[in-house]
Short mmCIF file of C-alpha atoms in Angstrom, two decimals:
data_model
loop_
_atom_site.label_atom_id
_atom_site.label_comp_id
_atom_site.label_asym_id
_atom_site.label_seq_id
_atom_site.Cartn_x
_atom_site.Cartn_y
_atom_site.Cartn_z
CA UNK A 380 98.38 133.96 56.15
CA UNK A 381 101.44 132.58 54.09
CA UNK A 382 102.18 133.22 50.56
CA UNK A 383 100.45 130.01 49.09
CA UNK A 384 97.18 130.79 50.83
CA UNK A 385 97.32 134.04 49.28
CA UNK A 386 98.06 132.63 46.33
CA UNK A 387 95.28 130.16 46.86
CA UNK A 388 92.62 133.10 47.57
CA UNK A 389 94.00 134.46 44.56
CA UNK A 390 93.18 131.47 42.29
CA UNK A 391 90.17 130.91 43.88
CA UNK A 392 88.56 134.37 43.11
CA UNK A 393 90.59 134.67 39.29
CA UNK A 394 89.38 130.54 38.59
CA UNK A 395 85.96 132.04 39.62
CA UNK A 396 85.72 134.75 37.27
CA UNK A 397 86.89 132.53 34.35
CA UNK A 398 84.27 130.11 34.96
CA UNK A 399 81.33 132.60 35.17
CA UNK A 400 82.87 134.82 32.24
CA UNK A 401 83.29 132.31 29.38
CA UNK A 402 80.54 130.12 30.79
CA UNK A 403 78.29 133.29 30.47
CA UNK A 404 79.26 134.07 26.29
CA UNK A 405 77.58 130.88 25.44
CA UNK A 406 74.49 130.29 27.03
CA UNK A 407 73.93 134.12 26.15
CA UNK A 408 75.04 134.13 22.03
CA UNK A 409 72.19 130.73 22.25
CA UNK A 410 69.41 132.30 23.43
CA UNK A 411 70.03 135.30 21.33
CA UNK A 412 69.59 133.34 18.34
CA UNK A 413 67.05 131.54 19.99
CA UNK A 414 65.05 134.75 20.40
CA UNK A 415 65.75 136.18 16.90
CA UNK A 416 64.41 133.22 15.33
CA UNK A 417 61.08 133.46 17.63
CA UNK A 418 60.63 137.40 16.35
CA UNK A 419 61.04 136.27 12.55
CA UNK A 420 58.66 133.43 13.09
CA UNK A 421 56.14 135.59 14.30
CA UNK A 422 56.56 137.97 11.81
CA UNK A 423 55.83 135.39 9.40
CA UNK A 424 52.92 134.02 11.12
CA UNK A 425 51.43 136.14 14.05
CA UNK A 426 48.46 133.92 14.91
CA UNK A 427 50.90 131.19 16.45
CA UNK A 428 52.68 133.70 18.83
CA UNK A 429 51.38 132.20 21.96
CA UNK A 430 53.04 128.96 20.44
CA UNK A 431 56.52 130.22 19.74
CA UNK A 432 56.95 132.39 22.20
CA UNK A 433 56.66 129.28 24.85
CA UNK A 434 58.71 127.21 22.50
CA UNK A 435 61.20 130.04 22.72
CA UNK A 436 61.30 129.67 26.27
CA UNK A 437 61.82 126.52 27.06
CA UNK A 438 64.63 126.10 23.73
CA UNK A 439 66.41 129.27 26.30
CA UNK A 440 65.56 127.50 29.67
CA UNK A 441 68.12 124.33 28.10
CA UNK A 442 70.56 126.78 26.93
CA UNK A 443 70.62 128.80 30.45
CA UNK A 444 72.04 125.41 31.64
CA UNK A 445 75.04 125.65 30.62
CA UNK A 446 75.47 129.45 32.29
CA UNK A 447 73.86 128.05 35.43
CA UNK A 448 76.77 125.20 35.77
CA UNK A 449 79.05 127.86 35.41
CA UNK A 450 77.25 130.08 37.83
CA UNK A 451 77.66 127.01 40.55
CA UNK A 452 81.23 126.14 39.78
CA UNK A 453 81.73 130.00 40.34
CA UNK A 454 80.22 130.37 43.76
CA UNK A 455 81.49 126.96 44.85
CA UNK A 456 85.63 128.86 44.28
CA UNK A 457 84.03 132.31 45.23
CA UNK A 458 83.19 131.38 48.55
CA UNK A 459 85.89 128.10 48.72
CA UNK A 460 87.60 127.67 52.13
CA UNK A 461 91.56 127.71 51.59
CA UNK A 462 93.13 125.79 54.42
CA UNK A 463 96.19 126.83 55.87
CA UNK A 464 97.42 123.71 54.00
CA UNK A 465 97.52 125.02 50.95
CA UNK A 466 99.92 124.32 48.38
CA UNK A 467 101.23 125.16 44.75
CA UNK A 468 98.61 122.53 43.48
CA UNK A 469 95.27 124.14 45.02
CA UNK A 470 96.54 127.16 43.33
CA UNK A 471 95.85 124.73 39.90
CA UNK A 472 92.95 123.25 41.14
CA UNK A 473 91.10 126.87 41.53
CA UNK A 474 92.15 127.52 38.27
CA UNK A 475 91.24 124.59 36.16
CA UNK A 476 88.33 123.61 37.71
CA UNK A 477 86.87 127.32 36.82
CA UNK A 478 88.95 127.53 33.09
CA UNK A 479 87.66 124.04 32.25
CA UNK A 480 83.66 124.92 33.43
CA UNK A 481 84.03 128.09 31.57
CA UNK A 482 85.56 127.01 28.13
CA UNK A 483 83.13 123.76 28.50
CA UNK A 484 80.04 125.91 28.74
CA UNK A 485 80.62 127.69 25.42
CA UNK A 486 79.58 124.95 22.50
CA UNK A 487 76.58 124.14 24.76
CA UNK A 488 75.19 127.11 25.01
CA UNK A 489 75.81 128.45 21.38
CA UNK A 490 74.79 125.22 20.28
CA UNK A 491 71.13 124.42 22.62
CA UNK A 492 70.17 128.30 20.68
CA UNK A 493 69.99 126.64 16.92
CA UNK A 494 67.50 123.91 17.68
CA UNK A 495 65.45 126.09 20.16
CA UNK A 496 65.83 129.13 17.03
CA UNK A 497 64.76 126.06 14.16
CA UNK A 498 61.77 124.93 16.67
CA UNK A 499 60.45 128.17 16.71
CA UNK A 500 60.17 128.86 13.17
CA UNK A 501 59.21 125.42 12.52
CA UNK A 502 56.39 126.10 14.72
CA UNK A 503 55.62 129.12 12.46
CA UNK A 504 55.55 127.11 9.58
CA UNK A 505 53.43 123.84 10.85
CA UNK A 506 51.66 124.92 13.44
CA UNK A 507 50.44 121.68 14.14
CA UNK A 508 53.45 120.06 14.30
CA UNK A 509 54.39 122.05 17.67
CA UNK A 510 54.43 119.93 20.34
CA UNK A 511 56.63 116.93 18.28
CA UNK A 512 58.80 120.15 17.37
CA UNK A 513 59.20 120.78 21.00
CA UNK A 514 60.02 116.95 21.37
CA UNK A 515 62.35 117.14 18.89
CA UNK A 516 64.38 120.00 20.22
CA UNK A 517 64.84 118.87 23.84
CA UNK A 518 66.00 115.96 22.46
CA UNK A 519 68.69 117.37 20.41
CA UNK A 520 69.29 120.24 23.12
CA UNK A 521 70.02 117.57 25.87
CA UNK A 522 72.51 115.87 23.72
CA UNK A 523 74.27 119.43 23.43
CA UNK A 524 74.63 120.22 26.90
CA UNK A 525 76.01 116.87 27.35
CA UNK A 526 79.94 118.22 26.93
CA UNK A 527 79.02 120.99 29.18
CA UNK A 528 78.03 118.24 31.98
CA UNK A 529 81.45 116.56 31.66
CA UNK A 530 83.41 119.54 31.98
CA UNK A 531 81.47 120.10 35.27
CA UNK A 532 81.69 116.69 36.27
CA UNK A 533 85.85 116.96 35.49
CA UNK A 534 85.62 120.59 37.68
CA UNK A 535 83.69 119.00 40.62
CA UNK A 536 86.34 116.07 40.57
CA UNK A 537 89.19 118.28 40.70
CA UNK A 538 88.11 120.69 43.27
CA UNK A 539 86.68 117.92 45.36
CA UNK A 540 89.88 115.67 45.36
CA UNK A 541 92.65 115.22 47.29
CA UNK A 542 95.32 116.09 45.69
CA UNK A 543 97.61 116.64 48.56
CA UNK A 544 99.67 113.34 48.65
CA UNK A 545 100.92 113.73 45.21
CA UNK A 546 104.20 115.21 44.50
CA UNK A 547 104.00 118.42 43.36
CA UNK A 548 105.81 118.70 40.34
CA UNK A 549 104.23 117.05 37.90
CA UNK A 550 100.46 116.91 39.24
CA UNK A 551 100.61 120.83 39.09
CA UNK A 552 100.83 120.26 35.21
CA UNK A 553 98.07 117.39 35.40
CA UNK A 554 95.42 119.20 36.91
CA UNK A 555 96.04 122.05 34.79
CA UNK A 556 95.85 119.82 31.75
CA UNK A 557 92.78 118.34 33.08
CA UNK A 558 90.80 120.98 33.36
CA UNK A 559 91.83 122.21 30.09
CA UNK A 560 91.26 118.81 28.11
CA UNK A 561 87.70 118.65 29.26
CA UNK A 562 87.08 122.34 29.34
CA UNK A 563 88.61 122.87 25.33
CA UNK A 564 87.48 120.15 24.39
CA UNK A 565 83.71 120.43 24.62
CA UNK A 566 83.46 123.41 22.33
CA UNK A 567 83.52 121.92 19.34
CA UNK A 568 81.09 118.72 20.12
CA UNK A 569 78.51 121.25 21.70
CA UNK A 570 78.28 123.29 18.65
CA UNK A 571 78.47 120.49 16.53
CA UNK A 572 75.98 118.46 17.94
CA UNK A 573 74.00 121.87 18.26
CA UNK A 574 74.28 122.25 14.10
CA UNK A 575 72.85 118.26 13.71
CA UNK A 576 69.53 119.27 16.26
CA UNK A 577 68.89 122.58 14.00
CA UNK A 578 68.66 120.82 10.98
CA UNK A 579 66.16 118.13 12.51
CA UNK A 580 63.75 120.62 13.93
CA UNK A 581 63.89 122.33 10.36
CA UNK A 582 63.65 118.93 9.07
CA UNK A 583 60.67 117.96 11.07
CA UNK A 584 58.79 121.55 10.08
CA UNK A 585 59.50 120.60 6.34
CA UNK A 586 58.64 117.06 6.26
CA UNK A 587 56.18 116.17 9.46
CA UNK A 588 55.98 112.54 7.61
CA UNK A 589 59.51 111.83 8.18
CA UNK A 590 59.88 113.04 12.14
CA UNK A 591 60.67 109.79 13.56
CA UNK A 592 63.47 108.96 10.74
CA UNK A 593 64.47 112.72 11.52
CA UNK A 594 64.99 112.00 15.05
CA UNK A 595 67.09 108.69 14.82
CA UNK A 596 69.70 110.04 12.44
CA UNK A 597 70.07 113.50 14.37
CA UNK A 598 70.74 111.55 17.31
CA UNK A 599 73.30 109.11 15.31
CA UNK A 600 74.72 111.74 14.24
CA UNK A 601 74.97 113.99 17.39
CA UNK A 602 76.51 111.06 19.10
CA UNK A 603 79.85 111.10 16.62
CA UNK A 604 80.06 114.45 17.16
CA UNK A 605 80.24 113.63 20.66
CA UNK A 606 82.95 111.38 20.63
CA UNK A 607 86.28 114.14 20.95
CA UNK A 608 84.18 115.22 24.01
CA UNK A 609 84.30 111.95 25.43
CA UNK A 610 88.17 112.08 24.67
CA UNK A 611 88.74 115.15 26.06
CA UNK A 612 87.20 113.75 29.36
CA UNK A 613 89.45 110.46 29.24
CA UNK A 614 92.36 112.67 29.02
CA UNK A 615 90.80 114.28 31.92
CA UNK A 616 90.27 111.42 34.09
CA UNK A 617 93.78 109.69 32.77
CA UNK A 618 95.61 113.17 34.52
CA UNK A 619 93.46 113.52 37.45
CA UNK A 620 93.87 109.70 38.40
CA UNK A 621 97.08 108.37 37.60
CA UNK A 622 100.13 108.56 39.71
CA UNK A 623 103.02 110.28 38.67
CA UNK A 624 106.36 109.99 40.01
CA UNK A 625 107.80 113.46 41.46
CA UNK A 626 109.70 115.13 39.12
CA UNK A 627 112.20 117.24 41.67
CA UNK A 628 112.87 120.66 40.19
CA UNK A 629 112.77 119.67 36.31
CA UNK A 630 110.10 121.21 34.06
CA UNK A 631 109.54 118.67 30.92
CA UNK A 632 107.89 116.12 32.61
CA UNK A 633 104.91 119.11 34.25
CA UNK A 634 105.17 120.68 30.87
CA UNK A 635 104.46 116.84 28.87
CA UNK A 636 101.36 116.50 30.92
CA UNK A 637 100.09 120.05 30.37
CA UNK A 638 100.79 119.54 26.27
CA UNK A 639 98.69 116.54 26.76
CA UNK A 640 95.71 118.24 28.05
CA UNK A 641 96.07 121.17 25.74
CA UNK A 642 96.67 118.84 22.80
CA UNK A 643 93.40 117.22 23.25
CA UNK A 644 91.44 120.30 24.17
CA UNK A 645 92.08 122.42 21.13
CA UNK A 646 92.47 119.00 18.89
CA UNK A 647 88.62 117.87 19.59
CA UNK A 648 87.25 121.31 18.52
CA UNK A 649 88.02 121.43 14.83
CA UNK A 650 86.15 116.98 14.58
CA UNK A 651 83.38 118.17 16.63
CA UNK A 652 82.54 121.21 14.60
CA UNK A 653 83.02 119.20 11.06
CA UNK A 654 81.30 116.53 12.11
CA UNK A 655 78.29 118.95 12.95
CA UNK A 656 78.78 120.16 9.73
CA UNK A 657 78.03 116.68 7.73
CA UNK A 658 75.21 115.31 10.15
CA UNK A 659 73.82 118.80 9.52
CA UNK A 660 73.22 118.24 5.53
CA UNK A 661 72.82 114.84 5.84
CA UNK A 662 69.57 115.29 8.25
CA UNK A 663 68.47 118.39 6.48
CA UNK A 664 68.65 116.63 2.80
CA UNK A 665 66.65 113.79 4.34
CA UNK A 666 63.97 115.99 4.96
CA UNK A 667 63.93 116.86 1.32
CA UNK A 668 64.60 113.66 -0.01
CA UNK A 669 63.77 111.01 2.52
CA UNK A 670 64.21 108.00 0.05
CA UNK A 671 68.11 108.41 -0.36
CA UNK A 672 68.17 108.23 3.55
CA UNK A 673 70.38 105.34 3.37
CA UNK A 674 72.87 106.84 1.05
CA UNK A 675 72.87 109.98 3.02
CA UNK A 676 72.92 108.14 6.52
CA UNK A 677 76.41 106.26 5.03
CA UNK A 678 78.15 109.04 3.23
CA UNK A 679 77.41 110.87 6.43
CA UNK A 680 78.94 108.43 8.66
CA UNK A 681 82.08 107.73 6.08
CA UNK A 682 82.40 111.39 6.23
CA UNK A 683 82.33 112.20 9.85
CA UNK A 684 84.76 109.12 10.30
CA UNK A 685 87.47 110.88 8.28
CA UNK A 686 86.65 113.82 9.79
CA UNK A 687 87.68 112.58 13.20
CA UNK A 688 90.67 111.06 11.98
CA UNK A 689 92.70 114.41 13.12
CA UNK A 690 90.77 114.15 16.43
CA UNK A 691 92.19 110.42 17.18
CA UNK A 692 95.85 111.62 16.04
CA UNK A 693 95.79 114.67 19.00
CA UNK A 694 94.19 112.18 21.00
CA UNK A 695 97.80 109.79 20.32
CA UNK A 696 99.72 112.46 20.51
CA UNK A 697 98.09 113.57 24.06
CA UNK A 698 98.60 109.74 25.30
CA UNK A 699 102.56 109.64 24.23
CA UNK A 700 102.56 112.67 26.06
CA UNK A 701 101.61 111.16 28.73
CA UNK A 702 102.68 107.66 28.94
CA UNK A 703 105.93 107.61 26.83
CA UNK A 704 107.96 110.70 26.85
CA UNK B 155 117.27 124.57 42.45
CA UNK B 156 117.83 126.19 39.01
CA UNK B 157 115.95 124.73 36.26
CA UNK B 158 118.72 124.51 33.45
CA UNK B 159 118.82 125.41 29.81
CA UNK B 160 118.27 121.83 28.35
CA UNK B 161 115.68 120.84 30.47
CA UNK B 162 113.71 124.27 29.54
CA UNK B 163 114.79 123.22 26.07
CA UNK B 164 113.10 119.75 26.33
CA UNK B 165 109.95 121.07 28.32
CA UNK B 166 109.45 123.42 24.98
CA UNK B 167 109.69 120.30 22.66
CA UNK B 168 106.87 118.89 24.33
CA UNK B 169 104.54 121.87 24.63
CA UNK B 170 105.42 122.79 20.74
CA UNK B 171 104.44 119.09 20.24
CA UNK B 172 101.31 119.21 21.71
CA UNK B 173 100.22 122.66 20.08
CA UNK B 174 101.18 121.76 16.97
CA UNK B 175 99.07 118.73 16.92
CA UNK B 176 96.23 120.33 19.10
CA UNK B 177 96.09 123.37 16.50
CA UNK B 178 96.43 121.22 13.91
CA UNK B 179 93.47 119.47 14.09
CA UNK B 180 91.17 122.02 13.96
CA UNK B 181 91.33 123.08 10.11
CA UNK B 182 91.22 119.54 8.81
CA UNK B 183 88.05 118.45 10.95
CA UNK B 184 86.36 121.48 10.27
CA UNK B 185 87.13 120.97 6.33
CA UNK B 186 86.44 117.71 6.51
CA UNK B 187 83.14 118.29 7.77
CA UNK B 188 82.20 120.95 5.26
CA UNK B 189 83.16 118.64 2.77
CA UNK B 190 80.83 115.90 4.05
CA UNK B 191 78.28 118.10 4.38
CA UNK B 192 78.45 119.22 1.00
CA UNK B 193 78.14 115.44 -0.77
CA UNK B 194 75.34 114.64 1.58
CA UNK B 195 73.61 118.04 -0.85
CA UNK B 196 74.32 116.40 -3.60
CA UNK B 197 73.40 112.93 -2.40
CA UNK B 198 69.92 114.65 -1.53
CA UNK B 199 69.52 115.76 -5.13
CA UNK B 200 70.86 113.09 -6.89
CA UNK B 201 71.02 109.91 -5.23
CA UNK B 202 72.13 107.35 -8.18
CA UNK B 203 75.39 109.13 -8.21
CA UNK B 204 75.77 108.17 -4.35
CA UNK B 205 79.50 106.09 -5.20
CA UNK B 206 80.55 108.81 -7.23
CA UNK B 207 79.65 111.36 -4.95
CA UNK B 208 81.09 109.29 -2.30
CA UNK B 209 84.28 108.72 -3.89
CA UNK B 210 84.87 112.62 -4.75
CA UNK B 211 84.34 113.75 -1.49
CA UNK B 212 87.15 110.75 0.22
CA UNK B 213 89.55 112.00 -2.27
CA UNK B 214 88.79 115.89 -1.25
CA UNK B 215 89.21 114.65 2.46
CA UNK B 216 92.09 113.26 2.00
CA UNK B 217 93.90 116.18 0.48
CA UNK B 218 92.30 118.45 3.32
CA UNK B 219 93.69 115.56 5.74
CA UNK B 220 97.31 116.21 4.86
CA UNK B 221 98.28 119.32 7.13
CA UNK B 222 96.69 117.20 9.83
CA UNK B 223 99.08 114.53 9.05
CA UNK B 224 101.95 117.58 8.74
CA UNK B 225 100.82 118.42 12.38
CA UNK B 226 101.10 114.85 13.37
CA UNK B 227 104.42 114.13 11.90
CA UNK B 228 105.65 117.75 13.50
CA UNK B 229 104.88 116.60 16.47
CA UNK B 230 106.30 113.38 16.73
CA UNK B 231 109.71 115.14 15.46
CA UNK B 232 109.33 116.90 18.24
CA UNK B 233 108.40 114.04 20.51
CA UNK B 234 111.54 111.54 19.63
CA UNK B 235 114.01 113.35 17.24
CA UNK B 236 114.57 116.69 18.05
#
């Protein structure tokens, strides 16, 4: 065995325990809140326990996703076959693949528990309004494990490609700042998008009238939140795909392409989370006051559009990084 | 085979650049949002003062917009000039 198997082994097993130990804070902090909000709504009305106590389940099942992802990508670099060709860059791949499945299952998971915790009490509350609260939920709960599914797509891609006639030097950096991009950078949309979902399965308990207008602007709104996610994984892609010429022994053109990828990481958390923030009030205010929807559908857009103005400079910033310097 | 001191020094420029604007982002969004969310509230319980509301809460974003612009600027510095 030579020293950059070893090291390979070594990435492997350390990219494995990153990926199941962030991807496991999520899913669990979810369902936790997912569960408290199914004991209060029972308090609060004990005849519908049957009720909540299978909504409570299945709003857990979707948040367990994102865990389970991470549980994959885990045993896929537990038990991953390092050749005898190894080299310095499957050392990176074991690693980002299992940071960027980790970080990425975070905002999912906290952020499937708030509509799955809101469905439950809304069941409490109008009983008969449980199986469109249900509706409603997975709904909104699919849309926030969506940046948890492109930080495993970005993982599968990098541990699946051939990196091996690339020059070394730089794509090191590349897949490192792939698997970060992705992996960062679906924090904040999860939670954010996880904020928007809560408010419509309150909203849809409140006001059973307005459901269907419920629906349409938590899923407007879930899909801005969205949209750093989707940079994140264009970053991604841009690093894992593009050739870069070899760099010889110098460090700033790696260390470029790593900024990039950490640039847009930690830069999409901060939109996604804000962005939660405004769809949140808008759809819980249309709930109370469903004829200024239009006012609060605009000022909620015009809002979330400033918001992600800091989100579109890291994502400039990342791209100079990458194609300029 | 060494790496030297200017390279190291140029390698640093670009990681600084890319945390400063990476870091930087995260305060304004988040404020941003909260922002948002609050004149939404108020849209909800008064909704003729929508343009008013509207125009308050651009003007608070904007102010709350300006370290992300600091960040931005930072890094660019650190991109081109320094």
């Amino acid at each position: 065995m030579n020293d950059i198997t070893m090291w390979a082994e070594v990435a492997a097993f350390v990219g494995g325990g990153l990926a199941m130990g962030f991807g496991a804070i999520g899913a669990a902090v979810g369902e936790g809140y997912a569960a408290a909000s199914a004991n209060a709504a029972i308090s609060r009305n004990p005849e519908v326990s049957g009720e909540v106590f299978k909504t409570m389940l299945v709003g857990q099942a979707v948040a367990e996703s994102a865990a389970i992802f991470a549980l994959v990508v885990a045993m896929l670099l537990v038990f991953a076959n390092v050749g005898e060709n190894a080299s310095w860059m499957t050392v990176t791949v074991f690693l980002s693949s299992g940071l960027c499945m980790g970080l990425g299952a975070i905002g999912s998971g906290v952020g499937s528990g708030f509509p799955a915790g809101a469905a439950c009490e809304g069941t409490a509350r109008q009983p008969a309004m449980g199986g469109r609260l249900v509706t409603n939920m997975l709904i909104g709960s699919a849309v926030c494990q969506t940046p948890a599914i492109f930080a495993l797509v970005v993982s599968f891609i990098l541990m699946f490609t051939n990196f091996s006639d690339r020059p070394v030097n730089p794509t090191w950096a590349a897949i490192l700042g792939a698997g970060l991009a992705s992996g960062l950078g679906a924090i904040g949309s999860g939670l954010g998008g996880g904020l928007v979902a809560q408010a419509s399965c309150e909203g849809v308990a409140r006001k059973p009238e307005a459901a269907g207008t419920l629906t349409n602007v938590m899923l407007l709104g879930q899909a801005v939140t969205q949209t750093t996610a989707i940079y994140g994984m264009l970053v991604s892609f841009i690093l894992m795909f593009k050739a870069f010429d070899p760099a010889g022994t110098t460090l700033a053109p790696a260390m470029a392409l790593l900024s990039a990828g950490i640039c847009m990481g930690i830069g999409a958390i901060g939109p996604g989370v804000g962005e939660g923030f405004a769809a949140q009030s808008a759809v819980g205010w249309i709930a109370r006051n469903e004829n200024a929807t239009a006012e609060l559908t605009r000022t909620m857009l015009v809002g979330q559009a400033v918001a992600e103005s800091t989100g579109i400079y890291a994502l400039v910033v990342a791209l100079v990084l990458i194609f300029v310097v | 085979m060494a790496i030297e001191g200017a390279d190291i020094i140029k390698a640093a420029g670009l990681l600084g650049a890319g945390l400063s604007m990476g870091l930087g982002a995260i305060g304004p969004g988040v404020g941003e949002g909260m922002a948002a969310a609050k004149a939404c509230e108020a849209i909800g319980r008064n909704p003729k003062e929508a343009g008013l509301l509207t125009r308050t809460m651009l003007v608070g974003q904007a102010v709350s917009e300006s370290t992300g612009i600091y960040s931005l600027v930072i890094a660019l510095l650190l991109l081109f000039v320094v």
